[in-house]
mmCIF file of C-alpha atoms in Angstrom:
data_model
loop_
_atom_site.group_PDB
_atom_site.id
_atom_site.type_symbol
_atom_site.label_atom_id
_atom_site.label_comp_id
_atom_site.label_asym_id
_atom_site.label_seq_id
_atom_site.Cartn_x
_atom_site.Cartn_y
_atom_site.Cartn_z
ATOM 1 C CA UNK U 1 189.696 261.834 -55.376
ATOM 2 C CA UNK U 2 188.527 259.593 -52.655
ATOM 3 C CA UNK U 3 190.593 261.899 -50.311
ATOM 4 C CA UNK U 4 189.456 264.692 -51.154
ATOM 5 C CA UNK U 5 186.276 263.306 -50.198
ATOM 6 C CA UNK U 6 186.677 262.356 -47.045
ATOM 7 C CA UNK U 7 188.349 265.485 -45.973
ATOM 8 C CA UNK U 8 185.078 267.357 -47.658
ATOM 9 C CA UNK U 9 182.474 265.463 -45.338
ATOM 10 C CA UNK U 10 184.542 265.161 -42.283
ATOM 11 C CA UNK U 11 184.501 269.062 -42.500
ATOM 12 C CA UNK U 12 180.389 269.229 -43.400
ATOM 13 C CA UNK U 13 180.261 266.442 -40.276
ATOM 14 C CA UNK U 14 182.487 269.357 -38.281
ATOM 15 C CA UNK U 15 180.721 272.455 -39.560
ATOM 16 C CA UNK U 16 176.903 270.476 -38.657
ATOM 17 C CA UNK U 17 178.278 269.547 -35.125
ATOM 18 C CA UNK U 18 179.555 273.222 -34.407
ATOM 19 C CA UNK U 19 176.344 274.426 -35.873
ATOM 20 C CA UNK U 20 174.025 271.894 -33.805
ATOM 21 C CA UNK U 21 176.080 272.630 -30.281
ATOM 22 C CA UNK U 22 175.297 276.861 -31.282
ATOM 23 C CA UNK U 23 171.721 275.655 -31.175
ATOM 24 C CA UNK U 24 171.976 274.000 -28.374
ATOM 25 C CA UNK U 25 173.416 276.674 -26.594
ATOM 26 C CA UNK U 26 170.914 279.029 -27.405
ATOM 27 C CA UNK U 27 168.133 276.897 -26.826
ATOM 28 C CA UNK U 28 169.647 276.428 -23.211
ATOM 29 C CA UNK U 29 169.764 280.216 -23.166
ATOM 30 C CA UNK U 30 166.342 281.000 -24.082
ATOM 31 C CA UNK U 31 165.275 278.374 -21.376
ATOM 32 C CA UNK U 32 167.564 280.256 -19.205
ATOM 33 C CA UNK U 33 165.660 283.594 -20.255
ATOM 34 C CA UNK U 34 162.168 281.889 -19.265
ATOM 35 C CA UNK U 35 163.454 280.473 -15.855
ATOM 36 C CA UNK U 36 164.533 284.017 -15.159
ATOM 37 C CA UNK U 37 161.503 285.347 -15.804
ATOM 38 C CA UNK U 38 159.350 283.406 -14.339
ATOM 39 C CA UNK U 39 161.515 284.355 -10.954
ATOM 40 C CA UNK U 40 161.250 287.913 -11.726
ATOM 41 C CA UNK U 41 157.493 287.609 -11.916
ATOM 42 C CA UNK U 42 157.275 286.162 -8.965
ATOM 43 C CA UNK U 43 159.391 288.546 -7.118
ATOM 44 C CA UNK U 44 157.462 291.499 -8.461
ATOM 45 C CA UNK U 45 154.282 289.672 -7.515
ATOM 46 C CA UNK U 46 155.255 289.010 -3.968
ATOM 47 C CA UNK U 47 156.749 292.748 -3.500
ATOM 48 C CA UNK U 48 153.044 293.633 -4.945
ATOM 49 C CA UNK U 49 151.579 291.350 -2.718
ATOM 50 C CA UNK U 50 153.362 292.813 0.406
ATOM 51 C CA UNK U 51 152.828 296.275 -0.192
ATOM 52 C CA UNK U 52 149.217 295.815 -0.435
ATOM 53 C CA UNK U 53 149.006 293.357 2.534
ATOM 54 C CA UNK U 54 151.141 296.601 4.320
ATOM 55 C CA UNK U 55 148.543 298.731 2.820
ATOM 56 C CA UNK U 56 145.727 297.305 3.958
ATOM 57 C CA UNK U 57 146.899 296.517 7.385
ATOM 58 C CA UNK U 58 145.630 300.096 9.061
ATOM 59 C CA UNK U 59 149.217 300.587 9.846
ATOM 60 C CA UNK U 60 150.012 303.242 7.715
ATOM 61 C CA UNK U 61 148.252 306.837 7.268
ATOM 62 C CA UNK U 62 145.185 306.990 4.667
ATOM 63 C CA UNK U 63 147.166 308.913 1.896
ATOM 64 C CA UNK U 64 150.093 306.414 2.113
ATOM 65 C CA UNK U 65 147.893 303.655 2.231
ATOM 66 C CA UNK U 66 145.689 304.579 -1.064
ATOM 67 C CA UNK U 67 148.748 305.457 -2.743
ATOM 68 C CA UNK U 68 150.640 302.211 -2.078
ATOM 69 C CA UNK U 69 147.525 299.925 -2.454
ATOM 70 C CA UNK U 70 146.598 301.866 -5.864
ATOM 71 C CA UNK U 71 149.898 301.230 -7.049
ATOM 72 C CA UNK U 72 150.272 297.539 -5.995
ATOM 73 C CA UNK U 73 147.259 296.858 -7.784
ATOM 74 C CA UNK U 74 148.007 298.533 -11.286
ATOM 75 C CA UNK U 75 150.972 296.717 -10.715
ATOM 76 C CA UNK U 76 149.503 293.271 -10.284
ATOM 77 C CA UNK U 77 147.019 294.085 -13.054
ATOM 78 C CA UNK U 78 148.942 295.057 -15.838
ATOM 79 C CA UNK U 79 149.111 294.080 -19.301
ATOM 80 C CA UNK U 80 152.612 292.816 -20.434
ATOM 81 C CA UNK U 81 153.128 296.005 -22.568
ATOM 82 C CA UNK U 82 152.682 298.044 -19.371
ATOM 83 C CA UNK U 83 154.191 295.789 -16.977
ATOM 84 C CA UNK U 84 157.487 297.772 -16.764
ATOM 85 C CA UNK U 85 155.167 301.284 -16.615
ATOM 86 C CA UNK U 86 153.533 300.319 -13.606
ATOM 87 C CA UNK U 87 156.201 298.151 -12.003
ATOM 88 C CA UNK U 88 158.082 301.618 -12.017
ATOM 89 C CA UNK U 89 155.179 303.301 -10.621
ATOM 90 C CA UNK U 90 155.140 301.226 -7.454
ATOM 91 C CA UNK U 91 158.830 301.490 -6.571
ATOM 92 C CA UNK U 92 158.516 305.199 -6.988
ATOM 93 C CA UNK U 93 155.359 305.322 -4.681
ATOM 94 C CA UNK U 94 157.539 302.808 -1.969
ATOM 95 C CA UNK U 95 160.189 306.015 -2.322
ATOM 96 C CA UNK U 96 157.513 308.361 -1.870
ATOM 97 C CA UNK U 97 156.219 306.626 1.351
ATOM 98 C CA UNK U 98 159.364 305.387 2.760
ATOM 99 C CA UNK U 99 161.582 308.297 2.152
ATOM 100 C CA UNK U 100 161.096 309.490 5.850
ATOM 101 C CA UNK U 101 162.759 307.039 8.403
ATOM 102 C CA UNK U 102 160.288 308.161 10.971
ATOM 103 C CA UNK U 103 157.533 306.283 8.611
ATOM 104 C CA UNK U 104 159.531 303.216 8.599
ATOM 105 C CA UNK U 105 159.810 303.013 12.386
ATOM 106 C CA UNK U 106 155.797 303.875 12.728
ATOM 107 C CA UNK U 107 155.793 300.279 11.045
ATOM 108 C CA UNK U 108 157.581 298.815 13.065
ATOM 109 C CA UNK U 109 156.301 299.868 16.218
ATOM 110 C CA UNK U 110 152.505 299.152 14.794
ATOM 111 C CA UNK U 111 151.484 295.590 15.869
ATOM 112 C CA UNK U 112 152.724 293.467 13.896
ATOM 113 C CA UNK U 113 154.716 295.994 12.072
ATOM 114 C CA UNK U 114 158.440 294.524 12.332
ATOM 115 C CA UNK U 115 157.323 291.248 10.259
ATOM 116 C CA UNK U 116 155.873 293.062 7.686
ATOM 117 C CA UNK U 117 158.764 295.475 7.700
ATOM 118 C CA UNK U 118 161.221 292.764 7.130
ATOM 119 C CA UNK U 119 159.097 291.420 4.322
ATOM 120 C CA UNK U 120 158.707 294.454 2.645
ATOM 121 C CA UNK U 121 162.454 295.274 2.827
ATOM 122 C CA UNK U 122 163.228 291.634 1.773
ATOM 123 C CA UNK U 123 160.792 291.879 -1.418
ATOM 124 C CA UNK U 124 162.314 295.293 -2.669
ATOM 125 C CA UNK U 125 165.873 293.422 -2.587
ATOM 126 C CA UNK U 126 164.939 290.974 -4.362
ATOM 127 C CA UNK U 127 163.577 292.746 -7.106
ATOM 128 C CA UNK U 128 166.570 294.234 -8.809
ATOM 129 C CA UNK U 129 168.504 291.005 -8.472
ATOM 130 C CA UNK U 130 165.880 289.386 -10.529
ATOM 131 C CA UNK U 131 165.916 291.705 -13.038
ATOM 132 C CA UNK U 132 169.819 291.779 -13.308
ATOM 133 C CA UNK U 133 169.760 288.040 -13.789
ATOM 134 C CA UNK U 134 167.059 288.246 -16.190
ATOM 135 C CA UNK U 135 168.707 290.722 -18.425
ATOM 136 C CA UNK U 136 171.937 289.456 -18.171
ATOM 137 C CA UNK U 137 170.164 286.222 -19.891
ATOM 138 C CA UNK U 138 168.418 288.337 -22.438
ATOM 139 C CA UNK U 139 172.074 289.983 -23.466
ATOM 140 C CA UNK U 140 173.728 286.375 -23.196
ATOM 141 C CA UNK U 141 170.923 285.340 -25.720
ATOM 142 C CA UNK U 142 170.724 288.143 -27.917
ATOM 143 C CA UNK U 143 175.070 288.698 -28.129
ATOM 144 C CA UNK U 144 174.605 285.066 -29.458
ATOM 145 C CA UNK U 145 171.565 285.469 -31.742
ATOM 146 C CA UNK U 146 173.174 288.580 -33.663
ATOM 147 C CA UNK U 147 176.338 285.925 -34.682
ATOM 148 C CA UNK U 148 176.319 285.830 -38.629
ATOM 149 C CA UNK U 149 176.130 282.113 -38.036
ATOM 150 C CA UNK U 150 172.649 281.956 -36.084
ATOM 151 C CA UNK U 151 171.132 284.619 -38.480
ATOM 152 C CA UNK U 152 172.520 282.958 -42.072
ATOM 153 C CA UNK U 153 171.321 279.291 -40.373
ATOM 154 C CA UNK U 154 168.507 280.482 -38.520
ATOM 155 C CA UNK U 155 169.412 278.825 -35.355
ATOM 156 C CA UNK U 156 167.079 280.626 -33.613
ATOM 157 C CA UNK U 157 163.923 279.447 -34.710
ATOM 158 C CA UNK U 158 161.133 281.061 -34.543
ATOM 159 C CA UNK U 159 161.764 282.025 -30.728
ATOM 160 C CA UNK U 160 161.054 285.534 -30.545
ATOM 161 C CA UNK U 161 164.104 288.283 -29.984
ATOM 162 C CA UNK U 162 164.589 288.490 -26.069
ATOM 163 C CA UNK U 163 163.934 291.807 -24.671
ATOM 164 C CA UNK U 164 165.161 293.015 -21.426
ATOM 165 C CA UNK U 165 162.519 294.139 -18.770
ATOM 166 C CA UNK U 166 163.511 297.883 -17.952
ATOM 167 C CA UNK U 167 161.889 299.337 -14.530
ATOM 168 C CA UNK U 168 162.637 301.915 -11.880
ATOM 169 C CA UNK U 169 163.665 299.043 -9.218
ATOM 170 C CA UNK U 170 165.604 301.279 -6.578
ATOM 171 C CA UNK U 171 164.558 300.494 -2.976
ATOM 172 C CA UNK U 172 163.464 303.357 -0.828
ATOM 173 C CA UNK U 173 166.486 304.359 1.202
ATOM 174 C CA UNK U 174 165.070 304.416 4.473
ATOM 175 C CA UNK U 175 163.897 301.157 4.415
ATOM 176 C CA UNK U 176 166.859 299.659 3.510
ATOM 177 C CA UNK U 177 169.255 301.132 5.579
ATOM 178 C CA UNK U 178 167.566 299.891 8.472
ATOM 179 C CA UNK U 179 167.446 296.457 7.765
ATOM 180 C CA UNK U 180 171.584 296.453 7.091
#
């Protein structure tokens, strides 16, 4: 009887200890998941930042320049609901402006020009990597959060379900050929 015991609560002692290190885990995710975004924010802020500082600069044509800056700006001023919307927006107006080579080398050749070239090209790189490192947290997170085990035990919390942050991130070619 005694036995029988034991055996019974060493297994509730194993079965609580697997359980708590599951929680543990995806607590370290979902930290992992905020981390990542926080570095994907500030990427797309600083690839915002750039392309209005570029905008601004006189460097480019008029048109180019009002269609960059507007687009930098929704960017930086949208809602979290549109965030992905207007994030889009602005890589497909960086592909719109940059598509030519010839406007890539007017940069450079403006005053000033090859710096913010270079940071331009260096803040559209960075972009998708951010992303991919975000979502590859969110599907870490959310593989483990759809486990019978989390869902019956409710290991998760009350953390909300992690969702992945879809955009158009694709550099314009033309800029990034050159800087290869």
């Amino acid at each position: 009887m005694t036995a029988t015991l034991i055996w019974i609560l060493v297994a509730l002692v194993a079965i609580g200890l697997y359980l708590s290190w599951t929680a543990g885990r995806l607590d370290r995710l979902h930290s992992r998941i905020d981390a990542a975004r926080a570095a994907l924010d500030a990427q797309l802020l600083r690839r915002a930042s750039v392309t209005q500082e570029l905008a601004t600069s006189g460097v480019l044509d008029p048109a180019a320049s009002i269609v960059l800056y507007e687009s930098a700006h929704a960017a930086r001023q949208a809602e979290d609901e549109q965030r992905e919307v207007a994030e889009s927006e602005l890589s497909q107006a960086l592909r719109a402006v940059f598509e030519d080579a010839g406007q890539v080398e007017a940069v450079r050749e403006a005053p000033g020009g090859e710096e913010a070239a270079r940071e331009l090209t260096e803040a559209v790189r960075r972009v998708p990597m951010a992303r991919r490192f975000h979502n590859d947290a969110v599907g870490a997170a959310r593989r483990l959060r759809e486990h019978r085990k989390v869902r019956w035990f409710r290991l998760a919390g009350h953390a909300p379900f992690p969702m992945a942050f879809e955009m158009d991130d694709e550099p314009p070619v033309a800029l990034v050929e050159r800087a290869v």
